[in-house]
Amino acid sequence: MRLLGSVVALASCVVAVCAAQASAAASGRECPVTARAVYAVDHTNGKVLCAKNARMKLHPASTVKLMTALVVLDRKDVSDEISVSSRAANVQPTRAGLVAGTSHSVGELLAVLLAASANDAAVALAEAVAGSEDEFAGLMNRKARELGMRDSQFTNATGLPDRSQRSSARDLAILTRAAFRHPFIKKVMAEKRVTITDNDGRKISRANHNKLLWRLDRPQVLGKTGYTRSAQHCYAGIAYYDDRRVSLVILKSRKPWSDVFSVLGVPRTVGR
């Protein structure tokens, strides 16, 4: 009887596990990815397509530059001219190669910030808006609260490593949706290459870090990449279909592009 009872209990457990897995698959929430955290949501109906550690607080790397851009656009016009400080020009890479003492329009600096993840542009913009990057981080946190981002704490405009800087995949999906509502951000993020010119006539041309612009036509996936050793590969973007939009965020990934394909259900052979 004990043996029979054990067999019945084991069988019940197996059935329960299989049922749970089937339910997860039916709801579209299984995430066969290398990333530590994933969140994808269809804005047409609010359905969560994929969720894995969605509220886990992780290093967001350069995906924070979406917040940097939003805060700047709240307070500056894209035609405004700002000067590049020595501190901005010499910040840790990735840099666009801005020269201290020169000036650019806000729109140009946002272009290299978003497309080429330029840290020098991030610091120059932060200083122009708030006087210092520390003060600017306070504005970023205020904006996060306005958007309902409950898992985030920002300490710089670049996404460079800081123990206190954290966000979650769910929060970054909220940020991504807000950012891509802005026509300027969407326009810049769709460009494969951006070129800017300083007041001395010096041109800087940089490729967009989003490889999906070359690898996918449908859906069109626009987004911000990020990488540091602690954060690993990160991605925050939106997939544009004919009749719907899907926000997707991937944090701490070993294979970010494969993970994006998995979340969207795109064959890995596409774009090769």
Short mmCIF file of C-alpha atoms in Angstrom, two decimals, residues 2-270:
data_model
loop_
_atom_site.label_atom_id
_atom_site.label_comp_id
_atom_site.label_asym_id
_atom_site.label_seq_id
_atom_site.Cartn_x
_atom_site.Cartn_y
_atom_site.Cartn_z
CA ARG A 2 2.83 2.37 0.84
CA LEU A 3 4.45 1.62 -2.53
CA LEU A 4 1.17 2.16 -4.33
CA GLY A 5 0.65 5.43 -2.47
CA SER A 6 4.13 6.61 -3.42
CA VAL A 7 3.54 5.74 -7.07
CA VAL A 8 0.23 7.60 -7.07
CA ALA A 9 1.84 10.63 -5.41
CA LEU A 10 4.70 10.63 -7.91
CA ALA A 11 2.30 10.33 -10.82
CA SER A 12 0.27 13.23 -9.46
CA CYS A 13 3.40 15.37 -9.23
CA VAL A 14 4.38 14.53 -12.79
CA VAL A 15 0.90 15.40 -14.05
CA ALA A 16 0.97 18.68 -12.12
CA VAL A 17 4.37 19.65 -13.51
CA CYS A 18 3.35 18.77 -17.06
CA ALA A 19 0.12 20.71 -16.67
CA ALA A 20 2.01 23.75 -15.40
CA GLN A 21 4.45 23.54 -18.30
CA ALA A 22 1.60 23.19 -20.78
CA SER A 23 -0.16 26.16 -19.23
CA ALA A 24 3.00 28.27 -19.42
CA ALA A 25 3.53 27.32 -23.04
CA ALA A 26 -0.09 28.11 -23.87
CA SER A 27 0.20 31.57 -22.32
CA GLY A 28 3.38 32.24 -24.29
CA ARG A 29 5.43 32.92 -21.17
CA GLU A 30 8.16 30.33 -21.54
CA CYS A 31 11.49 32.01 -22.24
CA PRO A 32 14.11 29.68 -23.78
CA VAL A 33 16.88 32.26 -23.55
CA THR A 34 20.39 32.68 -22.16
CA ALA A 35 19.43 35.95 -20.46
CA ARG A 36 19.05 36.21 -16.70
CA ALA A 37 15.93 38.35 -17.06
CA VAL A 38 13.43 38.91 -19.88
CA TYR A 39 10.18 40.78 -20.27
CA ALA A 40 8.10 41.15 -23.43
CA VAL A 41 4.61 42.66 -23.64
CA ASP A 42 2.20 43.26 -26.52
CA HIS A 43 0.92 46.83 -26.24
CA THR A 44 -2.11 46.08 -28.40
CA ASN A 45 -3.76 43.96 -25.72
CA GLY A 46 -1.42 44.20 -22.72
CA LYS A 47 -0.58 40.50 -22.92
CA VAL A 48 2.75 39.47 -21.41
CA LEU A 49 4.41 37.29 -24.05
CA CYS A 50 7.47 36.31 -22.06
CA ALA A 51 8.58 36.88 -18.48
CA LYS A 52 11.64 35.59 -16.67
CA ASN A 53 12.88 37.25 -13.48
CA ALA A 54 11.04 40.33 -14.69
CA ARG A 55 11.33 42.20 -11.37
CA MET A 56 14.92 41.19 -10.61
CA LYS A 57 17.14 44.24 -10.09
CA LEU A 58 20.17 44.01 -12.38
CA HIS A 59 22.78 46.28 -13.94
CA PRO A 60 21.09 47.88 -16.98
CA ALA A 61 24.28 49.05 -18.77
CA SER A 62 23.67 51.49 -21.63
CA THR A 63 19.93 50.84 -21.83
CA VAL A 64 19.77 53.68 -19.28
CA LYS A 65 20.54 56.05 -22.15
CA LEU A 66 16.86 55.81 -23.11
CA MET A 67 16.12 57.54 -19.80
CA THR A 68 18.92 60.03 -20.45
CA ALA A 69 17.30 60.93 -23.78
CA LEU A 70 13.82 61.28 -22.28
CA VAL A 71 15.01 63.62 -19.52
CA VAL A 72 16.95 65.73 -22.03
CA LEU A 73 13.97 66.02 -24.37
CA ASP A 74 11.78 67.10 -21.46
CA ARG A 75 14.05 70.11 -20.92
CA LYS A 76 15.85 70.92 -24.17
CA ASP A 77 14.97 71.50 -27.80
CA VAL A 78 16.86 69.42 -30.36
CA SER A 79 18.10 72.63 -31.99
CA ASP A 80 19.73 73.96 -28.80
CA GLU A 81 23.52 74.22 -28.96
CA ILE A 82 25.64 72.95 -26.07
CA SER A 83 29.37 72.89 -25.41
CA VAL A 84 31.42 69.77 -24.70
CA SER A 85 33.36 69.91 -21.44
CA SER A 86 36.74 68.31 -20.84
CA ARG A 87 35.11 65.87 -18.44
CA ALA A 88 32.59 64.80 -21.07
CA ALA A 89 35.22 64.43 -23.79
CA ASN A 90 37.38 62.21 -21.59
CA VAL A 91 34.76 59.93 -20.03
CA GLN A 92 35.30 56.17 -20.27
CA PRO A 93 34.46 54.55 -23.64
CA THR A 94 32.33 53.98 -25.58
CA ARG A 95 32.83 57.49 -26.99
CA ALA A 96 31.84 59.25 -30.19
CA GLY A 97 35.07 61.25 -30.15
CA LEU A 98 33.68 64.64 -29.13
CA VAL A 99 36.31 67.36 -28.71
CA ALA A 100 36.38 69.50 -25.58
CA GLY A 101 35.45 73.12 -26.26
CA THR A 102 33.43 72.38 -29.38
CA SER A 103 29.65 72.56 -29.57
CA HIS A 104 26.88 70.45 -31.07
CA SER A 105 23.12 70.61 -31.24
CA VAL A 106 21.18 68.60 -28.70
CA GLY A 107 19.76 66.56 -31.58
CA GLU A 108 23.21 65.58 -32.82
CA LEU A 109 24.36 64.52 -29.37
CA LEU A 110 21.19 62.51 -28.85
CA ALA A 111 21.82 60.79 -32.19
CA VAL A 112 25.26 59.46 -31.20
CA LEU A 113 24.00 58.77 -27.68
CA LEU A 114 21.19 56.51 -28.86
CA ALA A 115 22.60 54.96 -32.02
CA ALA A 116 26.26 54.60 -31.03
CA SER A 117 25.96 54.57 -27.22
CA ALA A 118 28.30 57.55 -26.85
CA ASN A 119 29.21 58.18 -23.22
CA ASP A 120 30.79 61.53 -24.03
CA ALA A 121 27.47 62.68 -25.48
CA ALA A 122 25.64 61.41 -22.38
CA VAL A 123 27.81 63.44 -20.01
CA ALA A 124 27.70 66.56 -22.21
CA LEU A 125 23.91 66.41 -22.31
CA ALA A 126 23.62 65.73 -18.57
CA GLU A 127 25.84 68.69 -17.73
CA ALA A 128 23.91 70.98 -20.08
CA VAL A 129 20.58 70.04 -18.51
CA ALA A 130 21.45 69.83 -14.81
CA GLY A 131 24.93 71.27 -14.33
CA SER A 132 26.43 67.93 -13.33
CA GLU A 133 25.87 64.25 -13.96
CA ASP A 134 24.99 63.68 -10.29
CA GLU A 135 22.22 66.28 -10.44
CA PHE A 136 21.04 64.81 -13.72
CA ALA A 137 20.74 61.37 -12.12
CA GLY A 138 18.26 62.89 -9.70
CA LEU A 139 16.13 63.98 -12.65
CA MET A 140 16.36 60.47 -14.08
CA ASN A 141 15.03 59.01 -10.84
CA ARG A 142 12.22 61.55 -10.73
CA LYS A 143 11.23 60.59 -14.28
CA ALA A 144 11.36 56.91 -13.35
CA ARG A 145 8.87 57.52 -10.54
CA GLU A 146 6.59 59.43 -12.91
CA LEU A 147 6.59 56.47 -15.30
CA GLY A 148 5.86 53.95 -12.53
CA MET A 149 9.29 52.29 -12.61
CA ARG A 150 9.46 50.78 -9.12
CA ASP A 151 12.61 48.68 -9.38
CA SER A 152 15.03 51.30 -10.69
CA GLN A 153 17.75 53.50 -9.25
CA PHE A 154 19.89 55.62 -11.58
CA THR A 155 23.24 57.11 -10.61
CA ASN A 156 24.66 58.23 -13.97
CA ALA A 157 23.63 59.12 -17.51
CA THR A 158 25.92 56.64 -19.27
CA GLY A 159 25.15 53.23 -17.82
CA LEU A 160 28.77 52.74 -16.77
CA PRO A 161 29.09 50.32 -13.82
CA ASP A 162 27.92 51.57 -10.44
CA ARG A 163 26.88 49.27 -7.59
CA SER A 164 23.83 51.39 -6.83
CA GLN A 165 22.53 51.59 -10.40
CA ARG A 166 19.86 48.96 -10.97
CA SER A 167 16.73 48.31 -12.97
CA SER A 168 14.48 45.41 -13.90
CA ALA A 169 13.35 44.04 -17.24
CA ARG A 170 9.78 45.10 -16.45
CA ASP A 171 10.84 48.65 -15.59
CA LEU A 172 12.94 48.96 -18.73
CA ALA A 173 9.96 47.82 -20.81
CA ILE A 174 8.00 50.72 -19.32
CA LEU A 175 10.88 53.06 -20.15
CA THR A 176 11.20 51.70 -23.68
CA ARG A 177 7.54 52.23 -24.44
CA ALA A 178 7.71 55.82 -23.16
CA ALA A 179 10.90 56.56 -25.08
CA PHE A 180 9.67 55.26 -28.43
CA ARG A 181 6.54 57.37 -28.21
CA HIS A 182 8.85 60.30 -28.89
CA PRO A 183 9.15 60.77 -32.68
CA PHE A 184 12.76 61.97 -32.49
CA ILE A 185 13.92 58.90 -30.56
CA LYS A 186 12.13 56.52 -32.91
CA LYS A 187 13.59 58.29 -35.96
CA VAL A 188 17.18 58.17 -34.68
CA MET A 189 16.96 54.55 -33.59
CA ALA A 190 15.88 53.53 -37.10
CA GLU A 191 19.02 54.98 -38.70
CA LYS A 192 21.82 52.54 -39.48
CA ARG A 193 24.45 55.28 -39.32
CA VAL A 194 24.47 58.77 -37.86
CA THR A 195 26.78 61.65 -38.81
CA ILE A 196 27.22 64.83 -36.80
CA THR A 197 29.26 68.00 -37.32
CA ASP A 198 30.70 70.26 -34.61
CA ASN A 199 31.02 74.04 -34.82
CA ASP A 200 34.54 73.69 -36.24
CA GLY A 201 33.25 71.64 -39.17
CA ARG A 202 34.62 68.35 -37.84
CA LYS A 203 32.44 65.39 -38.86
CA ILE A 204 31.86 62.29 -36.74
CA SER A 205 30.14 59.25 -38.24
CA ARG A 206 29.11 56.21 -36.21
CA ALA A 207 27.18 53.01 -36.97
CA ASN A 208 24.11 52.01 -35.00
CA HIS A 209 24.93 49.26 -32.48
CA ASN A 210 21.57 47.58 -33.07
CA LYS A 211 22.47 44.72 -35.43
CA LEU A 212 18.81 43.85 -35.87
CA LEU A 213 18.52 46.78 -38.28
CA TRP A 214 20.54 44.69 -40.73
CA ARG A 215 19.21 41.26 -39.78
CA LEU A 216 15.45 41.80 -39.64
CA ASP A 217 12.99 43.51 -41.98
CA ARG A 218 9.78 42.22 -40.39
CA PRO A 219 9.19 42.87 -37.66
CA GLN A 220 11.25 46.04 -37.54
CA VAL A 221 13.02 45.97 -34.18
CA LEU A 222 14.39 49.26 -32.87
CA GLY A 223 16.25 49.35 -29.60
CA LYS A 224 19.13 50.25 -27.34
CA THR A 225 21.99 47.88 -26.71
CA GLY A 226 24.15 47.74 -23.62
CA TYR A 227 27.20 45.88 -22.38
CA THR A 228 29.53 45.88 -19.39
CA ARG A 229 31.29 42.95 -17.76
CA SER A 230 28.93 42.97 -14.82
CA ALA A 231 25.77 43.57 -16.85
CA GLN A 232 26.77 41.36 -19.80
CA HIS A 233 24.68 41.97 -22.92
CA CYS A 234 21.45 43.93 -22.54
CA TYR A 235 18.78 45.03 -24.99
CA ALA A 236 15.69 47.21 -24.66
CA GLY A 237 13.58 47.74 -27.74
CA ILE A 238 10.27 47.59 -29.56
CA ALA A 239 9.24 45.25 -32.37
CA TYR A 240 6.96 46.95 -34.88
CA TYR A 241 4.49 44.67 -36.66
CA ASP A 242 1.84 45.85 -39.12
CA ASP A 243 -0.89 45.87 -36.49
CA ARG A 244 0.88 45.78 -33.13
CA ARG A 245 3.93 46.74 -31.10
CA VAL A 246 5.85 44.57 -28.66
CA SER A 247 8.27 45.90 -26.06
CA LEU A 248 11.06 43.49 -25.21
CA VAL A 249 13.88 43.72 -22.69
CA ILE A 250 16.73 41.27 -22.22
CA LEU A 251 19.22 41.61 -19.36
CA LYS A 252 22.44 39.77 -18.58
CA SER A 253 22.46 37.74 -21.77
CA ARG A 254 25.24 35.69 -23.33
CA LYS A 255 23.62 35.64 -26.78
CA PRO A 256 21.43 38.74 -27.08
CA TRP A 257 20.43 38.45 -30.73
CA SER A 258 19.51 34.78 -30.39
CA ASP A 259 17.51 35.67 -27.30
CA VAL A 260 15.61 38.39 -29.19
CA PHE A 261 14.81 35.90 -31.96
CA SER A 262 13.57 33.40 -29.36
CA VAL A 263 11.33 35.91 -27.63
CA LEU A 264 9.82 37.11 -30.92
CA GLY A 265 9.57 33.63 -32.41
CA VAL A 266 11.81 34.53 -35.35
CA PRO A 267 13.86 31.67 -36.90
CA ARG A 268 17.57 32.01 -36.15
CA THR A 269 18.34 31.61 -39.86
CA VAL A 270 16.73 34.99 -40.61
#
